[in-house]
Short mmCIF file of C-alpha atoms in Angstrom, two decimals:
data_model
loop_
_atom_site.label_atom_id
_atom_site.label_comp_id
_atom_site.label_asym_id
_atom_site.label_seq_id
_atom_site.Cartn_x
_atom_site.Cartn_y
_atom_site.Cartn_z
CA UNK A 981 117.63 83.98 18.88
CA UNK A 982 120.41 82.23 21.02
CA UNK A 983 123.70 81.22 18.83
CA UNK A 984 123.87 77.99 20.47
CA UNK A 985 120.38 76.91 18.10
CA UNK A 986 121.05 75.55 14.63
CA UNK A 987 120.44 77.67 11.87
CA UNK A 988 116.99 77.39 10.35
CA UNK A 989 115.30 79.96 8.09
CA UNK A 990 111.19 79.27 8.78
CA UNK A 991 109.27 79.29 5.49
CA UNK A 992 105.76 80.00 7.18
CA UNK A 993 104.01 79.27 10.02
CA UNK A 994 105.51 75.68 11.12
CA UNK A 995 107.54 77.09 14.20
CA UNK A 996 104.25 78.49 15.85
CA UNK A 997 102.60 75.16 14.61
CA UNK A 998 105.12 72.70 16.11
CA UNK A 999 105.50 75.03 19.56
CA UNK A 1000 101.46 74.65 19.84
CA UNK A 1001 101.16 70.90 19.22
CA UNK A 1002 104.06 70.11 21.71
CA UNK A 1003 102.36 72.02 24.45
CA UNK A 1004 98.74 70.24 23.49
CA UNK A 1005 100.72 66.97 23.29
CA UNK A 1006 99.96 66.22 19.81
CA UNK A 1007 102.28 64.57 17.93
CA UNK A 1008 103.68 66.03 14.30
CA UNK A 1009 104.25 64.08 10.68
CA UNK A 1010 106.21 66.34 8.34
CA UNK A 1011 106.00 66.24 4.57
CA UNK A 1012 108.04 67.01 2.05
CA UNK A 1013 110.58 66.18 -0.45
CA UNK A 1014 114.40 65.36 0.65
CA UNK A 1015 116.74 67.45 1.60
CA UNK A 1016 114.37 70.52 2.09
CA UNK A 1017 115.49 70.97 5.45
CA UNK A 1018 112.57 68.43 7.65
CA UNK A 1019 115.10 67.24 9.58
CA UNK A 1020 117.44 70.28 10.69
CA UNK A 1021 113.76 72.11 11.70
CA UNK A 1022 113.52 69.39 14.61
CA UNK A 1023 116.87 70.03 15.72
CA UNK A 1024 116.03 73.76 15.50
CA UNK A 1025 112.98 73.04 17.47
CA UNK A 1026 114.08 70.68 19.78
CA UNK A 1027 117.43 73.49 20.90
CA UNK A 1028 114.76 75.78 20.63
CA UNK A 1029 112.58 73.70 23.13
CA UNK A 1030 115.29 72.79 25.21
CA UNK A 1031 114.24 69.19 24.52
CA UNK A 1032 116.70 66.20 24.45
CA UNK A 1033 116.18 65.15 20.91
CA UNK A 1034 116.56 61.13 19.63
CA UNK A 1035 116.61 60.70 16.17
CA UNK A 1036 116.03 57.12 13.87
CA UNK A 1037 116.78 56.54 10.75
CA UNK A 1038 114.06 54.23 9.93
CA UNK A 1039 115.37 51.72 7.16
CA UNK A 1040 113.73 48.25 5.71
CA UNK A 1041 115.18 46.41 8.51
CA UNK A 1042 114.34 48.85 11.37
CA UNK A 1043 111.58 46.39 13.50
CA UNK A 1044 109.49 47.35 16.57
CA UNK A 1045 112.19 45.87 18.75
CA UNK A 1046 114.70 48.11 17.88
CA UNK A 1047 112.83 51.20 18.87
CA UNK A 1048 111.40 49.67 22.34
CA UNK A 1049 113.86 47.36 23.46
CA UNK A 1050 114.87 43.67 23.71
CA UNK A 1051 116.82 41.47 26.20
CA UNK A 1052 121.04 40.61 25.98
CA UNK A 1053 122.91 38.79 27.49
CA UNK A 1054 125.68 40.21 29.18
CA UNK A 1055 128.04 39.17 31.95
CA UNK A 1056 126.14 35.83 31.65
CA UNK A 1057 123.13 37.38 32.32
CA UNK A 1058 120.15 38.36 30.52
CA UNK A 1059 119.45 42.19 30.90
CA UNK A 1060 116.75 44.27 29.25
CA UNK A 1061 117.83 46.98 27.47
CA UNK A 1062 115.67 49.79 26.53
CA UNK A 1063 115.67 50.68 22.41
CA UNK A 1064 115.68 54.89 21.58
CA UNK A 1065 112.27 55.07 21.66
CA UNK A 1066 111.63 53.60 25.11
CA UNK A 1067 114.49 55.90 26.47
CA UNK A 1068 113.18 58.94 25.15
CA UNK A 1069 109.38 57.98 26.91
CA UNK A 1070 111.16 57.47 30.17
CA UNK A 1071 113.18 60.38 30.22
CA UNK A 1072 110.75 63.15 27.81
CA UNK A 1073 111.75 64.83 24.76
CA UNK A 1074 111.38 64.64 21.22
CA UNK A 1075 111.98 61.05 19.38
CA UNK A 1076 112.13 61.50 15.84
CA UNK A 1077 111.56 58.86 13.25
CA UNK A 1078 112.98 60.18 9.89
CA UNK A 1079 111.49 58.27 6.98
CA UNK A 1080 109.45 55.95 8.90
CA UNK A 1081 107.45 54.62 5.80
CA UNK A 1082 110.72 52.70 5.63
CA UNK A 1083 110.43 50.47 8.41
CA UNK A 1084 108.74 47.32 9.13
CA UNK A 1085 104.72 47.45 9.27
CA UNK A 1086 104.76 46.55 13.03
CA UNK A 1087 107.15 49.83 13.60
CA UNK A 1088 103.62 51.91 13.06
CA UNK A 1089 101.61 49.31 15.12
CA UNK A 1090 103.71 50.49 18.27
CA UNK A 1091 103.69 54.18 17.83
CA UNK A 1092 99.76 53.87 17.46
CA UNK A 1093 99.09 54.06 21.63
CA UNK A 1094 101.58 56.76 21.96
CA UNK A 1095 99.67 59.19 19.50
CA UNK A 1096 96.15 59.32 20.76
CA UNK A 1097 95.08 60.47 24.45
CA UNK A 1098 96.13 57.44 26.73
CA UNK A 1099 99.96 58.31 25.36
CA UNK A 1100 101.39 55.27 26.81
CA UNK A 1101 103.87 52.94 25.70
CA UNK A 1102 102.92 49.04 26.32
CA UNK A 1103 106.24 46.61 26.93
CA UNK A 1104 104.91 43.28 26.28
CA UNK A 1105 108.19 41.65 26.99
CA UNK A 1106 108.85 42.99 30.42
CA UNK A 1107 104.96 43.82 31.34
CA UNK A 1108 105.15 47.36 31.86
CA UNK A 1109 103.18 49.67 30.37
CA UNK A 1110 105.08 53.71 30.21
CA UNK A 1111 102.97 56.47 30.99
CA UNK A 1112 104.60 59.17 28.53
CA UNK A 1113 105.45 62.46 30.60
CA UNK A 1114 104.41 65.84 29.22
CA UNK A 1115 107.55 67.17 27.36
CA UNK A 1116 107.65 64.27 25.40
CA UNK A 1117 107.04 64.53 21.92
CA UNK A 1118 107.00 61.86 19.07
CA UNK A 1119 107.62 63.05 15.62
CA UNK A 1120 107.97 61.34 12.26
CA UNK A 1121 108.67 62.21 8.67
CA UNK A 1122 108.63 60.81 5.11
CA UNK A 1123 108.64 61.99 1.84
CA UNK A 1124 104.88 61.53 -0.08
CA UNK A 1125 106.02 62.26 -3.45
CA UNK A 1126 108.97 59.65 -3.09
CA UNK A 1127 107.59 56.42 -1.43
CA UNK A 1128 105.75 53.95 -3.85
CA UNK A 1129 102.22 52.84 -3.34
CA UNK A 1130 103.64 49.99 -0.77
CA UNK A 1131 105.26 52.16 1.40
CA UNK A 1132 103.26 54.70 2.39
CA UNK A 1133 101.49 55.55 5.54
CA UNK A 1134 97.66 54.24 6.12
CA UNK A 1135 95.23 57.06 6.64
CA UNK A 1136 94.37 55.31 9.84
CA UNK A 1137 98.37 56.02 11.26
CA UNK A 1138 98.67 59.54 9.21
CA UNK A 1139 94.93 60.94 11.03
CA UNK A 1140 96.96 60.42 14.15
CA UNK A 1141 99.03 63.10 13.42
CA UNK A 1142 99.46 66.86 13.17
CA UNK A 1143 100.47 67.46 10.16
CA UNK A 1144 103.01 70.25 8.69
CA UNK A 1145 103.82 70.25 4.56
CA UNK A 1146 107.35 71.20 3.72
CA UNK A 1147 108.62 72.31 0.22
CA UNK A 1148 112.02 73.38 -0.80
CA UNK A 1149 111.88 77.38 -0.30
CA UNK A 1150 111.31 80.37 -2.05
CA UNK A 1151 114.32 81.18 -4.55
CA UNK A 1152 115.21 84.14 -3.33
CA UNK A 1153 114.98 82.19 0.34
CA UNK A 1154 116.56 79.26 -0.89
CA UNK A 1155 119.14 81.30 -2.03
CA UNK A 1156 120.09 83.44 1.36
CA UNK A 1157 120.12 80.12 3.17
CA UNK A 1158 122.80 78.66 0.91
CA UNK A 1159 124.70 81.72 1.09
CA UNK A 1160 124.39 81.77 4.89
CA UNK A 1161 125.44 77.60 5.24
CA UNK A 1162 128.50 77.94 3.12
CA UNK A 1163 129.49 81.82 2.65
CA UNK A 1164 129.53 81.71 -1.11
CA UNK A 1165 128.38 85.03 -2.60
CA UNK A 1166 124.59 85.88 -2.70
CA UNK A 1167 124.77 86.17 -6.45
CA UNK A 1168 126.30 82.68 -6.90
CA UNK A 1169 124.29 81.07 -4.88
CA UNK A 1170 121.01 82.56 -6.27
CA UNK A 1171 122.14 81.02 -9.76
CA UNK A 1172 123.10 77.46 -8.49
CA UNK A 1173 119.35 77.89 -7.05
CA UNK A 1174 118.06 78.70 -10.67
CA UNK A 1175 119.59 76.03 -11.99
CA UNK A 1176 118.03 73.49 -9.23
CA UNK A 1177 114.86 74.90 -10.06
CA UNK A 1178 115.20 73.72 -13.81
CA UNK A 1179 116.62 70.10 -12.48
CA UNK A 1180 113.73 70.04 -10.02
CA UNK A 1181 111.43 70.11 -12.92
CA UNK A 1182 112.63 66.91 -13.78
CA UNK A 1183 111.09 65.44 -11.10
CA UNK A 1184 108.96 62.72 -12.78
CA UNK A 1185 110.35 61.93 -15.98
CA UNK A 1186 113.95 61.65 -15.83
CA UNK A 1187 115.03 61.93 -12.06
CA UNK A 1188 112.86 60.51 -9.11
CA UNK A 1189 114.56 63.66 -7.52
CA UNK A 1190 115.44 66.64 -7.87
CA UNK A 1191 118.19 68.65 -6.57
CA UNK A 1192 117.52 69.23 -2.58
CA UNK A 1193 118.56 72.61 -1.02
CA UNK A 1194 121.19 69.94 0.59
CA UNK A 1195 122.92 69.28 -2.34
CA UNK A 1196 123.04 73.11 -3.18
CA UNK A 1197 124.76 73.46 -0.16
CA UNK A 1198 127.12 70.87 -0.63
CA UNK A 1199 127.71 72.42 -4.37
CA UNK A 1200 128.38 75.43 -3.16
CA UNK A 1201 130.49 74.48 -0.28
CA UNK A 1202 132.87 72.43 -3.01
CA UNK A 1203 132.58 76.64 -4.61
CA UNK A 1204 133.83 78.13 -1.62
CA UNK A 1205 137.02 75.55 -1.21
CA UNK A 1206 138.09 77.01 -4.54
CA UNK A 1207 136.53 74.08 -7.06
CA UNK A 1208 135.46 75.43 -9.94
CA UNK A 1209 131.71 75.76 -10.55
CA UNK A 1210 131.38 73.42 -13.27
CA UNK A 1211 132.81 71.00 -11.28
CA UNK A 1212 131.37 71.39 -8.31
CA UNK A 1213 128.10 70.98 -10.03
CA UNK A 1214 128.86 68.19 -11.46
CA UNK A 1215 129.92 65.97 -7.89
CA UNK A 1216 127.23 67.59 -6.50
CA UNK A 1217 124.20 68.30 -8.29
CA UNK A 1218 124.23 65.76 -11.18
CA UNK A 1219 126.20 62.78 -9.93
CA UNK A 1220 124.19 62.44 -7.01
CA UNK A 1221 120.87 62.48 -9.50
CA UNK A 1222 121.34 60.08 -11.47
CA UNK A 1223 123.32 56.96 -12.68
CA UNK A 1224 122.52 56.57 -15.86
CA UNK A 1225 124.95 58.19 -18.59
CA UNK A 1226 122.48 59.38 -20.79
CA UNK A 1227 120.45 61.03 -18.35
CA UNK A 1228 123.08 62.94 -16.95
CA UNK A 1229 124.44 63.93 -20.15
CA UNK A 1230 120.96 65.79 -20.33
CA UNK A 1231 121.72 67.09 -16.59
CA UNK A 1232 124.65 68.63 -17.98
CA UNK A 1233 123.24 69.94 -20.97
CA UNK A 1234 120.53 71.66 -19.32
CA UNK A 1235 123.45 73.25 -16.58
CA UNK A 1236 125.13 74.80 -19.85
CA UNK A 1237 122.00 76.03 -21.17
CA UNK A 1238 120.92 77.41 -17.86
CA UNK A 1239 124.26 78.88 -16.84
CA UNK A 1240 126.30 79.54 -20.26
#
């Protein structure tokens, strides 16, 4: 594996699965809570690929405009200029839509012709129509367990898509990844994992979330700059939880009960 790639630890078959759809030309959704590493496998992928690699935060506001394109005026003249996702068709790659349930309804409507076999990208507003090239690769993520029955994708947009299920890893996994992100000891990081394990059981009742393997790795990089582990946990792991004072009194609670 070259050093220039980003780290990523694979949890199963998804390399294999992603390499296979990009050369078929299929494009990918990816499932799975935050923070359990969705996006840092398509950077992984994309180095991997040696793919140019746009990625969009998708966000309430986020319409179909942004993404193709839309006319300024500049100079005192009116110019179109192309939005990420039009750039990436021209040029190939992977454009990657993080969240997408997020964005506006008509965001979806403009991916649809780009995800079945014509692969083409109409431009109403300038009258072309972009034929996508063959490295070019449109993936999108969102979290099911997370969204609310409004935002969620129709089976109509999601049976467009390969599909790949992500989970937070193994613990023992889990655990070797944190150590490898922040070079805390093995043995440290394998308990902050325990502990997320009892927060992530949470899940539900008192936290919509529960701790992400990028929190972990944000606790124990606070660890490894010499903050003590209490507190460290604390900024990391039960602030970012929850804002309500009771329910993180319970957060903190459980970490003494779990760690002592």
């Amino acid at each position: 594996m070259s050093a220039s790639l980003p780290f990523y630890q694979p949890q199963g078959q998804e390399c294999a699965l992603f390499e296979a759809a990009f050369r078929r030309r299929l494009p990918i959704l990816l499932k799975g809570p935050t923070g359990c590493g969705k996006t840092r496998f398509v950077a992984f992928m994309a180095a991997k690929l040696d793919l140019g690699l746009d990625t969009i935060a998708c966000h309430d506001d986020l319409t179909a405009a942004d993404l193709t394109g839309r006319y300024l005026i500049k100079n005192n003249e009116t110019i179109w200029t192309d939005g990420p996702l039009t750039r990436a068709v021209r040029r190939g790659g992977i454009c990657y839509l993080d969240e997408v349930v997020e964005a506006r309804k008509d965001v979806t409507v403009v991916l649809h012709p780009l995800t079945d076999d014509r692969r083409i990208l109409p431009l109403d507003r300038t009258g072309e129509t972009l034929h996508a090239p063959d490295d070019f690769m449109l993936v999108i993520s969102y979290n099911p367990g997370y969204q609310s029955v409004l935002k969620t994708l129709k089976p109509s947009t999601r049976q467009r898509f390969v599909a790949i299920a992500f989970d937070y890893p193994r613990p023992d996994v889990e655990a070797s990844i944190v150590s490898r992100e922040t070079g805390l000891d093995l043995e440290q990081c394998k308990t902050l994992v325990r502990l997320a394990g009892r927060l992530r059981a949470l899940k539900g009742q008192d936290l919509e979330e529960g701790a992400s393997t990028r929190l972990l790795v944000a606790c124990a990089s606070l660890m490894v700059d010499g903050m003590k582990r209490d507190l460290a946990i604390e900024a990391a792991l039960i602030e970012p939880l929850s804002d309500d004072p009771d329910v993180k009194a319970g957060l903190l609670d459980l970490v003494k009960v779990t760690l002592g």
